[in-house]
Structures are given as C-alpha cells and as structure tokens.
Tab-separated table of C-alpha atoms in Angstrom:
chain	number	residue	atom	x	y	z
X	1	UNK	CA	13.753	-12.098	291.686
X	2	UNK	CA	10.747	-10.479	289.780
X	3	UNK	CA	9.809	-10.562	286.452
X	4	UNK	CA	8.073	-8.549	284.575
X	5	UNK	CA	7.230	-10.819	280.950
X	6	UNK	CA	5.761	-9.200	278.374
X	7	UNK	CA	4.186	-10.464	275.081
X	8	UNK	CA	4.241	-7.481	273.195
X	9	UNK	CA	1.406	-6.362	270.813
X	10	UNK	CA	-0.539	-3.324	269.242
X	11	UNK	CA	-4.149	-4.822	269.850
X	12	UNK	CA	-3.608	-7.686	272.742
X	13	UNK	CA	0.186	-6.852	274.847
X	14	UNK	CA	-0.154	-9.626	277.521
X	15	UNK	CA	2.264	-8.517	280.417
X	16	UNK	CA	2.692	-10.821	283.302
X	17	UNK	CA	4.599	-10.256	286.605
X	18	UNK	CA	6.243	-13.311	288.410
X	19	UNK	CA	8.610	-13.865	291.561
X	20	UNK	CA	11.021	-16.452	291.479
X	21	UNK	CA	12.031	-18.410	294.980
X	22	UNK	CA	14.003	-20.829	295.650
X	23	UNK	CA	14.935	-23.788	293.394
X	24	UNK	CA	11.992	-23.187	290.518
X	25	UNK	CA	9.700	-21.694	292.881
X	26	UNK	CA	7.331	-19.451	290.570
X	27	UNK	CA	4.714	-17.093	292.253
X	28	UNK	CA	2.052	-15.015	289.987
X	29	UNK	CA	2.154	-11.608	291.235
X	30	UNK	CA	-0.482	-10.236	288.105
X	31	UNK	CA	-1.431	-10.974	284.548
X	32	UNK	CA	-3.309	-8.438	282.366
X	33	UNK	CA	-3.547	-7.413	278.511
X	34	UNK	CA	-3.148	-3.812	277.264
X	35	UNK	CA	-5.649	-3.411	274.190
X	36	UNK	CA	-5.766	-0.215	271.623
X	37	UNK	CA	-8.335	-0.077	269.619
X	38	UNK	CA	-7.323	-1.194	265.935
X	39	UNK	CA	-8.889	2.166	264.176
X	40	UNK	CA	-7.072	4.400	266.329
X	41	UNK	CA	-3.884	6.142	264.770
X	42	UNK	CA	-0.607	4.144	264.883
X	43	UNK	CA	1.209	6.883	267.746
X	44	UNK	CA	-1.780	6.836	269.549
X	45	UNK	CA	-1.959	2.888	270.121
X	46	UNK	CA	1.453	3.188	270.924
X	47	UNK	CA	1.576	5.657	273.581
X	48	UNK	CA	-1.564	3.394	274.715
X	49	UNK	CA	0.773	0.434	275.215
X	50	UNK	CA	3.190	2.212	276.906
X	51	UNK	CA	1.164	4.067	279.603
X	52	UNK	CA	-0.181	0.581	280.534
X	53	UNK	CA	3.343	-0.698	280.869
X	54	UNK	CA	5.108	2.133	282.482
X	55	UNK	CA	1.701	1.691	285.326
X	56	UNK	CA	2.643	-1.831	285.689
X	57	UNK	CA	6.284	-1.447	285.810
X	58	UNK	CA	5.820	0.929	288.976
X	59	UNK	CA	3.089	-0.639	290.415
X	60	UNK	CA	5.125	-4.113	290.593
X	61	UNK	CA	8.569	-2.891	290.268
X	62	UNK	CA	10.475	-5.836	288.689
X	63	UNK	CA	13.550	-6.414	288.462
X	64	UNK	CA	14.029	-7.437	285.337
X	65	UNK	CA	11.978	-7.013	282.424
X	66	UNK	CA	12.161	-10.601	279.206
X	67	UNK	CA	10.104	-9.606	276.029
X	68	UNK	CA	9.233	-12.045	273.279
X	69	UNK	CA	11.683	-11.865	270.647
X	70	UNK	CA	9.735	-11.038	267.396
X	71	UNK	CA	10.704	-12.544	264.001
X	72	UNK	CA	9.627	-11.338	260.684
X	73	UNK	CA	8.624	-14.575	258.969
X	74	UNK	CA	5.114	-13.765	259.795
X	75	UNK	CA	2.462	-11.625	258.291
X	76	UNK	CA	4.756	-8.410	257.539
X	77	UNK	CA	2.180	-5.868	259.018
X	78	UNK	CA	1.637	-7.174	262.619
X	79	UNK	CA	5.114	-7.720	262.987
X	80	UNK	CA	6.031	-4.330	262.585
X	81	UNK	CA	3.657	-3.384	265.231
X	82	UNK	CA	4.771	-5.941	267.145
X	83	UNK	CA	8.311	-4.940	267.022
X	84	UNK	CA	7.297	-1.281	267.432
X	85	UNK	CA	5.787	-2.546	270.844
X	86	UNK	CA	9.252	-4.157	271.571
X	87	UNK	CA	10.733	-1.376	271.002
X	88	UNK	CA	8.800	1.043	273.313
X	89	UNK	CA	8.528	-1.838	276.292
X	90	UNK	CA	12.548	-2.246	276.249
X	91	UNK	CA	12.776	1.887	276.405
X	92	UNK	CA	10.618	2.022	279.209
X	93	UNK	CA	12.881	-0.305	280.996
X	94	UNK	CA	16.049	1.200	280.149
X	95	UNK	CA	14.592	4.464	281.391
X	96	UNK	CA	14.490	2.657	284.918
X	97	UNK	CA	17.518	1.142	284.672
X	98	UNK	CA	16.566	-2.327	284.331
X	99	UNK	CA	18.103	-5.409	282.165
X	100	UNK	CA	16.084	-6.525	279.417
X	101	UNK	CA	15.989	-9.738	277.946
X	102	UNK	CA	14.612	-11.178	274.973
X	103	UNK	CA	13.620	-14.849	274.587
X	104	UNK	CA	12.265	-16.676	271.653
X	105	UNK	CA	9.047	-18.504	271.563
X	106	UNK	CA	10.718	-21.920	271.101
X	107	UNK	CA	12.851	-20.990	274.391
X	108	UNK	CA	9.689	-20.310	275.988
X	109	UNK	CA	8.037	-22.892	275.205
X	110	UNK	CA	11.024	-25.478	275.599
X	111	UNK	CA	11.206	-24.269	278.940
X	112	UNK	CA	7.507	-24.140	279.961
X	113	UNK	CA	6.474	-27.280	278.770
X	114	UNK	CA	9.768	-29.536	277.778
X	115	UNK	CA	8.967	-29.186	274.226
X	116	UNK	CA	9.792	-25.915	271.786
X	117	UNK	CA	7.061	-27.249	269.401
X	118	UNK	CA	4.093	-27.030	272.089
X	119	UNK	CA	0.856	-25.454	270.685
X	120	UNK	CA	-0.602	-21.854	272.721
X	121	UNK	CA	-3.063	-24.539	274.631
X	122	UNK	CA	-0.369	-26.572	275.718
X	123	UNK	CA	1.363	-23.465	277.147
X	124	UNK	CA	-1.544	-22.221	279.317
X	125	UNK	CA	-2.110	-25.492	280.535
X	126	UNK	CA	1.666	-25.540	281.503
X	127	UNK	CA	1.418	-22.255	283.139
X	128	UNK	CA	-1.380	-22.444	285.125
X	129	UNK	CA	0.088	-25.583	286.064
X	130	UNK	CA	3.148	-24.390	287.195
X	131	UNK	CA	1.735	-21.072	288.869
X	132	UNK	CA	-0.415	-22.781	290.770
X	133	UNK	CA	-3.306	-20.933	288.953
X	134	UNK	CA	-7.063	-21.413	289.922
X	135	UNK	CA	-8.042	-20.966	286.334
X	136	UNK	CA	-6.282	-20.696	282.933
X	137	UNK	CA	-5.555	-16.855	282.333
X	138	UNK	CA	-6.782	-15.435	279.381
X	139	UNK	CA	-6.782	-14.461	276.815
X	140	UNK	CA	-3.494	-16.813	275.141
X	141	UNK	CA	-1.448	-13.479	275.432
X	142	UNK	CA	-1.816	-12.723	278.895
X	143	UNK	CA	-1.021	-16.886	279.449
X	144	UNK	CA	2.445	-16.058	277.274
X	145	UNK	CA	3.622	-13.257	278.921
X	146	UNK	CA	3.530	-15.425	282.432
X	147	UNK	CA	5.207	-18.023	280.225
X	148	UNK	CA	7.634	-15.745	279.368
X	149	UNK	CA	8.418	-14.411	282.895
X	150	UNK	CA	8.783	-18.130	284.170
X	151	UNK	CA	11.169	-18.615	281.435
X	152	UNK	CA	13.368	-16.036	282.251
X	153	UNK	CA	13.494	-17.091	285.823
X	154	UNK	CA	14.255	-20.655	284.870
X	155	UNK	CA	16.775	-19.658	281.955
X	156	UNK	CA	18.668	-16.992	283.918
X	157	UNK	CA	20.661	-19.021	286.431
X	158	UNK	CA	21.595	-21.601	283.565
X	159	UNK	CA	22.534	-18.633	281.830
X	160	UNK	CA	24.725	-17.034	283.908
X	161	UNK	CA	26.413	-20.307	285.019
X	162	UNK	CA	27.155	-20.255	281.127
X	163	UNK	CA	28.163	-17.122	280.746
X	164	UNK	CA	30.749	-17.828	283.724
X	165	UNK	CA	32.267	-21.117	282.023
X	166	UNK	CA	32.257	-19.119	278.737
X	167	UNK	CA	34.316	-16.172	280.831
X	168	UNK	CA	36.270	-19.257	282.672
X	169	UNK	CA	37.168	-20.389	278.584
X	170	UNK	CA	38.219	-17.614	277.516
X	171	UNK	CA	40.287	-15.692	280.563
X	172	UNK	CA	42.317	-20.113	279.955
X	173	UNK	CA	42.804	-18.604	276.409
X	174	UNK	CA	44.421	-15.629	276.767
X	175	UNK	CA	46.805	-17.011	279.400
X	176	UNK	CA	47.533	-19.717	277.222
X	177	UNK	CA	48.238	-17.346	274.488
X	178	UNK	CA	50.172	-15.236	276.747
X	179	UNK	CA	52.200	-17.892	277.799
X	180	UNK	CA	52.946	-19.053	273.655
X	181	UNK	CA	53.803	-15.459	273.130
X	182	UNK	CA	55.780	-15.656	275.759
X	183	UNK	CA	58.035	-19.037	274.666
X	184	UNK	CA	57.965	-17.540	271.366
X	185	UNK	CA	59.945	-14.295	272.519
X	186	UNK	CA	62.399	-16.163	274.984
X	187	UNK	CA	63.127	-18.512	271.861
X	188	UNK	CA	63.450	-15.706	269.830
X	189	UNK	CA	66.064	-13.956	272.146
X	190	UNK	CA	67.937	-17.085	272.549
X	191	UNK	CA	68.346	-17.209	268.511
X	192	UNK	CA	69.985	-13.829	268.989
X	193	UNK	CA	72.259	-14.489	271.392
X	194	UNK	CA	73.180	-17.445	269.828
X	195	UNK	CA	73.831	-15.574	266.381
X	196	UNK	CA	71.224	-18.297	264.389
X	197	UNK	CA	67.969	-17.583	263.095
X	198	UNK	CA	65.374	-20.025	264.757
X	199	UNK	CA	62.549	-20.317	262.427
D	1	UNK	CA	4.608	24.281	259.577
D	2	UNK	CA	7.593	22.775	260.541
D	3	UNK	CA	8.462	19.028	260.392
D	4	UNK	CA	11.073	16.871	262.213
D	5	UNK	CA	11.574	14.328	259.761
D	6	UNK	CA	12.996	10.975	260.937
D	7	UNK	CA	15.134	8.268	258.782
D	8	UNK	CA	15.111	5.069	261.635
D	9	UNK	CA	17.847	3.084	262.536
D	10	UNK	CA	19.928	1.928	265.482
D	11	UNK	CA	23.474	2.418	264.160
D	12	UNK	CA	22.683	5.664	262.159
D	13	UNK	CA	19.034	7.764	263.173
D	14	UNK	CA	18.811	10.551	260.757
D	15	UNK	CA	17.335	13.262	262.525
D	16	UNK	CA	16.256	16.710	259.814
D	17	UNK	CA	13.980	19.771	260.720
D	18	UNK	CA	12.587	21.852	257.958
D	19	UNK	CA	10.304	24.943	257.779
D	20	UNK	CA	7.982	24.846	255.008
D	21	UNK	CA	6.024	28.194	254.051
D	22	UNK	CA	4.196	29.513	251.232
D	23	UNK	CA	4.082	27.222	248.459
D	24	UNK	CA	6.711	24.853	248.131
D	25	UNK	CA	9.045	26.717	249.748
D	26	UNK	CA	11.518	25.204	252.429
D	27	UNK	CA	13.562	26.467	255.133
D	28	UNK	CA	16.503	23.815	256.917
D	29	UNK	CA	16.268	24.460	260.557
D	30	UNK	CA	18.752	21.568	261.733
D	31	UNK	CA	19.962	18.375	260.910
D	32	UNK	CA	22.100	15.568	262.256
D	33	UNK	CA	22.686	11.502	262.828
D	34	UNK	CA	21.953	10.079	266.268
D	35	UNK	CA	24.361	7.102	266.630
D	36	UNK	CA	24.304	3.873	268.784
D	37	UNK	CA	27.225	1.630	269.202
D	38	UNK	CA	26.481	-1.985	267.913
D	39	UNK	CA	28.107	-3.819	270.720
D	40	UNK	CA	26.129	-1.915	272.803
D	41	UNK	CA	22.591	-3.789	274.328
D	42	UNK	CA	19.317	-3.170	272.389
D	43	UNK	CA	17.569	-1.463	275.358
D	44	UNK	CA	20.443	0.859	275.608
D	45	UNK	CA	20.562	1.876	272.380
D	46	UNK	CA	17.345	2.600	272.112
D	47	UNK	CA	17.224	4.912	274.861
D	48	UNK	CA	20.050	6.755	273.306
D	49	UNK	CA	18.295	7.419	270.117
D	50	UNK	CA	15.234	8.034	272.491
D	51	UNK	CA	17.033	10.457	274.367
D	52	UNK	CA	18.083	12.482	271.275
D	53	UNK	CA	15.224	12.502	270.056
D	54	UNK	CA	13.621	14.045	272.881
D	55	UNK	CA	16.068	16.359	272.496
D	56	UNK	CA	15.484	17.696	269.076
D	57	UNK	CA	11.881	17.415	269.984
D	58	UNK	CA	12.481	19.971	272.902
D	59	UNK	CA	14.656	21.907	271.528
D	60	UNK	CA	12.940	22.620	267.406
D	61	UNK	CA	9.586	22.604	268.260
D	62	UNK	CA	8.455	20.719	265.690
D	63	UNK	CA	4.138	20.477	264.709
D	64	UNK	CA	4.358	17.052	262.661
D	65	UNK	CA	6.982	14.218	262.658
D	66	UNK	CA	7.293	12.652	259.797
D	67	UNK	CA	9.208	9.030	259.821
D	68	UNK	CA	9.942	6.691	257.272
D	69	UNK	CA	7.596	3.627	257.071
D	70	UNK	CA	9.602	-0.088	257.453
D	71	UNK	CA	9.387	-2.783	254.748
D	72	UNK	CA	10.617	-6.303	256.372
D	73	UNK	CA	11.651	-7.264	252.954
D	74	UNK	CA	15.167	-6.737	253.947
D	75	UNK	CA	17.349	-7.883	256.411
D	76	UNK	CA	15.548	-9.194	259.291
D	77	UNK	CA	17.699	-8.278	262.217
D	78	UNK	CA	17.999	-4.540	260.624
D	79	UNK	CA	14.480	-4.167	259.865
D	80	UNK	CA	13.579	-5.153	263.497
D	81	UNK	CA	16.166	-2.794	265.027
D	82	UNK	CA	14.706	0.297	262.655
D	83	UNK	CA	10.990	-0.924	263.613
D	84	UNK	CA	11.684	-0.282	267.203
D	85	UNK	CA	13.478	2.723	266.618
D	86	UNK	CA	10.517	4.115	264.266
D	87	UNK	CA	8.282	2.985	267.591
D	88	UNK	CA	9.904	4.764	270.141
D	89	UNK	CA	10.365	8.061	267.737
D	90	UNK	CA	6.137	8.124	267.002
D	91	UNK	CA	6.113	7.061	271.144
D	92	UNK	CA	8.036	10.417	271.413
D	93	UNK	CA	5.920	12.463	268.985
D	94	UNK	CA	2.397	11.271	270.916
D	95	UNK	CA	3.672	11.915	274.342
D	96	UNK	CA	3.979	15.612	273.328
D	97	UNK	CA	0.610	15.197	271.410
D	98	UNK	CA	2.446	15.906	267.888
D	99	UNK	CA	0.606	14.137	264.945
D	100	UNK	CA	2.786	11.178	263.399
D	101	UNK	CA	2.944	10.401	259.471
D	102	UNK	CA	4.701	7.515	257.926
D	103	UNK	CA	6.309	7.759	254.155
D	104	UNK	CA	7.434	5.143	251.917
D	105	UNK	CA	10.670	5.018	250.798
D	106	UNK	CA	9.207	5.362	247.280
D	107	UNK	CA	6.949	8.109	248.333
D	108	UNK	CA	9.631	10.471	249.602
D	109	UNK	CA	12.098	9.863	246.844
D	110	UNK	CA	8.875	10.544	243.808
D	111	UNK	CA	8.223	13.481	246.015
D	112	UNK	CA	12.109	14.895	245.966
D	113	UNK	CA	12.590	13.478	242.805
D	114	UNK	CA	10.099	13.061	240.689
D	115	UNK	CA	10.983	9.519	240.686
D	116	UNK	CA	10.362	6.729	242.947
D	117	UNK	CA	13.496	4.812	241.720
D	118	UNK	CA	16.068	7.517	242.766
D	119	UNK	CA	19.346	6.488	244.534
D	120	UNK	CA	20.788	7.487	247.284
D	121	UNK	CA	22.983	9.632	245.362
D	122	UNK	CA	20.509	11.815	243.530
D	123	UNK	CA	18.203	12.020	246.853
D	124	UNK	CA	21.367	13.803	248.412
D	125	UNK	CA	21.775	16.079	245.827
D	126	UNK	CA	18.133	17.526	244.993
D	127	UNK	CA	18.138	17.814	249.105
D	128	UNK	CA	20.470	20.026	248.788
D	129	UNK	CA	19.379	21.983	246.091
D	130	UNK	CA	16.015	22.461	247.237
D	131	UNK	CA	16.886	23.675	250.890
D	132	UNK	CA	19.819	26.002	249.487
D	133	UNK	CA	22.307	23.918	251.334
D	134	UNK	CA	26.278	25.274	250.974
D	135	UNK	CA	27.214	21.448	251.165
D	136	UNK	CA	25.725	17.681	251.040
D	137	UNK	CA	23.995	16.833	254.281
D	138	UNK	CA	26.316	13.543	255.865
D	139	UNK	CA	25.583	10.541	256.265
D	140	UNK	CA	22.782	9.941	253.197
D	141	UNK	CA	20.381	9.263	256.875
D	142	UNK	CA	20.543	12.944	257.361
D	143	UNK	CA	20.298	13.915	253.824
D	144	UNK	CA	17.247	11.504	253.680
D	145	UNK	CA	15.380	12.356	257.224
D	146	UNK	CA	15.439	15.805	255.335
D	147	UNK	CA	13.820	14.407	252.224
D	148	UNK	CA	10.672	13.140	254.741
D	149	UNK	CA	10.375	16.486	256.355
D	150	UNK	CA	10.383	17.903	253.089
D	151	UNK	CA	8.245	15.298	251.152
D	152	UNK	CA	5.395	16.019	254.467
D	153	UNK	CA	5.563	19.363	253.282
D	154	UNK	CA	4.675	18.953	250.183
D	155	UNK	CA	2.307	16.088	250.349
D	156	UNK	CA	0.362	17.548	253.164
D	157	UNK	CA	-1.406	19.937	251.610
D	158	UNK	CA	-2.384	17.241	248.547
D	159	UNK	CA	-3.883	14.453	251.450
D	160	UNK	CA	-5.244	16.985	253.324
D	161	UNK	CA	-7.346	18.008	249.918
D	162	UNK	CA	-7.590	14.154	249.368
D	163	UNK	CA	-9.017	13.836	252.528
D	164	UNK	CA	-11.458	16.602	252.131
D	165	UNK	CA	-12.788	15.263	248.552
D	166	UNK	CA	-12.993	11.935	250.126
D	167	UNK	CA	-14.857	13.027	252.942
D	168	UNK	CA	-17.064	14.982	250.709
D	169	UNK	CA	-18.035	11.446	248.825
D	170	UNK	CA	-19.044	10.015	251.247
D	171	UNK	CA	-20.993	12.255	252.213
D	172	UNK	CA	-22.978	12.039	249.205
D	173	UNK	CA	-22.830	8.391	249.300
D	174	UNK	CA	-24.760	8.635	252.718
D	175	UNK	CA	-27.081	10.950	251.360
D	176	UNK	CA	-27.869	8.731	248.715
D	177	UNK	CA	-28.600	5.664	250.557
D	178	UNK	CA	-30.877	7.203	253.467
D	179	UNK	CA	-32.864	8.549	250.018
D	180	UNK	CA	-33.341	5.206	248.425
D	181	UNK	CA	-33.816	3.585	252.197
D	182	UNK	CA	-36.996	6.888	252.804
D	183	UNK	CA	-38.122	5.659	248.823
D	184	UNK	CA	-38.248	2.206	249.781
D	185	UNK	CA	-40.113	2.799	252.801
D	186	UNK	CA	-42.855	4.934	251.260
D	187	UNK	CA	-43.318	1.977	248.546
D	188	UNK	CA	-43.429	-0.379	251.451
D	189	UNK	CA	-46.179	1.572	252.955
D	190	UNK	CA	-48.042	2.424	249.745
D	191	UNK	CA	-48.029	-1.412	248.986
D	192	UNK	CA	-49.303	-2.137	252.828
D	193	UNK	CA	-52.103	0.552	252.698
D	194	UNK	CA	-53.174	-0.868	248.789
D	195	UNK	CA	-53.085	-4.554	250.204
D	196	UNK	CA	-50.384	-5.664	247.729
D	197	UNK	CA	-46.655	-6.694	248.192
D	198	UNK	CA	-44.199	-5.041	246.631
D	199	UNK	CA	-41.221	-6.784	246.062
C-alpha cells in the first residue's frame, strides 16, 4: 500500500510518499516541502500548497492519503493556517476518491519511535532509520510527513483488526438483545394465555 | 461589484451574493446554506461544501469573496472544521483568480449595525432591511454570509482609500529619508575635502 503523509503547513508543508510491504516493510518513494512565501496573500499561499500536492498526488498516486491532525492549543495564528492546509490537502483527496486519515503527533511519534513524548530529532533519527535513508531528510517537516506515512502503514492493519472486533462486539449485542426481546415477548404471550400479568 | 460572501462551517456553510452599486446601495442576487451531514467523514464533507461552492462560484459570477475570519477561542473541534472550510472556500476563490478578504465577526456586525456587539437576532433583521428582503434570510448562516458580502461592500471603498493614504505616507517617508541620507553625504564630503570629521 502507498502512502501519501503529509505535514501540512502555509510556509513549510512536508509531504512524504511511502510503500508498505510485507510485515513492516517501509520503502521511501519521495520526500519534499511545499513553501509560499509568508508576504504573499493568504488565497494565494493556499492555492500554492495545493498545486504542489495535487502534482504529487498524480505523480505518485497513493492510495491513501494520513494528514497530521492539528490542535489549537498552539499559537492561534499558525494553526489556522495550518488547519486551512488540512483542509485543502483532505479536498484534494476526496476529489480522487481516496481515504483520508488523520493521526495525531503523539500517534506518530508513539509509533515511530516507541515513545509519544519523542522530540522532532528523535523522529528523524527514527525515520531515516527505519527507511533505510542515506541521510536525515530535511528540513524536520519533510522528516514528519515520512513519519506520518510510516505511521499510517503501521497503524492501519491494527486498526482495522480493531475495527473488526469492535464490529464482532457489537453484531454479539444486537443478537443478544434480539434474543432478550425475544424471551421477553414469548413470556409476555404466555402471561396472556395464562390470564396473569407477569411483571 | 458583486460579492459572494461566505459564513464557514461544516454542518451549516452560509453561502450570500450581493450586488453593490452606487453608494451604499445593495442588490441580493442569491442566497442559501450548504449542509454536510455530521456522521459523514471530514474529507467528504468538505468536498460537498467544496462542490457547492464551486457551484455558486460558476454559476453568480462573483469579483470578490468575502469570508468570515476564524477565532480559535471557541470550541476547538468546530473552529477546526470552519478553518478548513474557510480554506477550501479562499482555495476556490484563487483557482478562478478572484481576490479573497477576510472579516471579523465584529467587523461585519459594526458595519451592518453600527455595533460590533450585535446578536444574531438584530444582524438578521438590518439584513433584511437593507437588501429589501420580503422575509428573514434562514438559517442566521445565510442571513450572516449576506452581512460579509454586504459589509465588503461597504468597507471596500474605505480600505481601498486607506490603502491609498497609506501608500501615499510612505511615500513621503521615503522621500524624506533618501533627503537626509543625500544631506548627510554632502556633510560627509564637505568634512573630507576641509580635513575635519564630522560626527
């Protein structure tokens, strides 16, 4: 499977593109950063951003595309342009008709490096550990959004095995419910027949 | 002119278009919510607000778009969901190389107003008495993506003039210094010739 990651951004978006193999097989297929220029009007940096994605998305063709989940507790500016970069990297996928997922950094980094605590360093270290990487890619956005893509491919199977015991749990529910509704009825008609009231 | 004003949101885009001509007169073209359902994925949903928005886009013509600008003072999963949504929308807007302004809250609701305290409520209503509308525009989003289209109308020409006086200061401000950097020069080269410094 291939993954596009991205860690979005207005002035550094770090998109990475990895193919998972067998077992936790991870293969680097690129790593770049889109950049807009921080004077330039807001629509402009974002149409920027997402004519550098849409060229990577059919250059590489994933099949999936896992985006940094942004939180707000940060400095309130950047976040909005982060999220506004989201925004527009998630529409470009949907306009392909890929899944998106969005991870958090402490996923990432839990799943990168065994720890959700571990510092940016720590993280390219990991992933140009785990890539196989002649040297560490740069800069620390471009090293996330490989991160990112690796921890999509490692998450997803775990994942979906979840989602399956979650769907295995509940489909046991309902037929145990069905099956109390059920008693309840028969118990119910019995009362009748019987003339008593069963409470 | 005519504006396509956009209130951002997932659930509930309001989507107005207003004519403005001479003066502070204002003309309603169109208006109307784009809704998402919430159980619904992210990257879906945004497409569908992406994909009417393209719409009105195509089909009104508009010169400027005009969207509300998002405070993350509020709820964090909302304010996320209408920062992507105000992303894609100015995405939109650049990709048919329409200019893209942003408005406060405050700003729009002073402009409308006269006061940058108003409630929903009395947004609604002086909305509908300035564009001669037989009824309230539904849901307040629509009412209020109105309100932006109108408050770009009417604040355009002001920060256009703004822009023009402040463009004219510095102006003068550059004059100024390239006369007192020639003045110092010729003092400088007085003092050289006389075999003095100058300080």
């Amino acid at each position: 499977m291939r993954v596009l990651g991205v860690d979005p951004g207005l002035t550094r978006c770090g998109i990475g593109v990895v193919d998972g193999g067998r077992g936790r097989t991870v293969t680097c297929v690129g790593v770049g950063v889109a950049r807009t220029p921080a004077d330039q009007e807001l629509s402009a940096r974002l149409l920027g951003v997402a004519e550098a994605v849409d060229e990577w998305l059919d250059t590489h063709r994933p099949e999936v595309v896992a985006i940094e989940r942004v939180f707000s507790q940060h400095n309130v500016r950047t976040v909005m342009g982060t999220a506004q970069v989201s925004g527009i990297v998630a529409l470009a996928a949907a306009r392909r008709g890929l899944p998106v997922a969005f991870h958090t950094p402490s996923e990432v980094k839990a799943a990168i490096s065994g720890s959700g605590r571990a510092d940016k360093r720590q993280v390219t270290t990991m992933v140009t550990k785990i890539l196989g990487l002649a040297e560490a890619p740069k800069p620390a956005d471009a090293a996330d959004a490989l991160a990112l893509a690796v921890c999509h491919l490692w998450r997803a199977p775990m994942a979906g095995r979840l989602a399956e015991a979650e769907a295995k749990a509940a489909a046991l529910a309902r037929n145990h419910k069905a099956r109390l509704k059920d008693a309840r009825q028969a118990a119910a008609q019995r009362a009748a027949r019987t003339g008593g009231v069963q409470r």
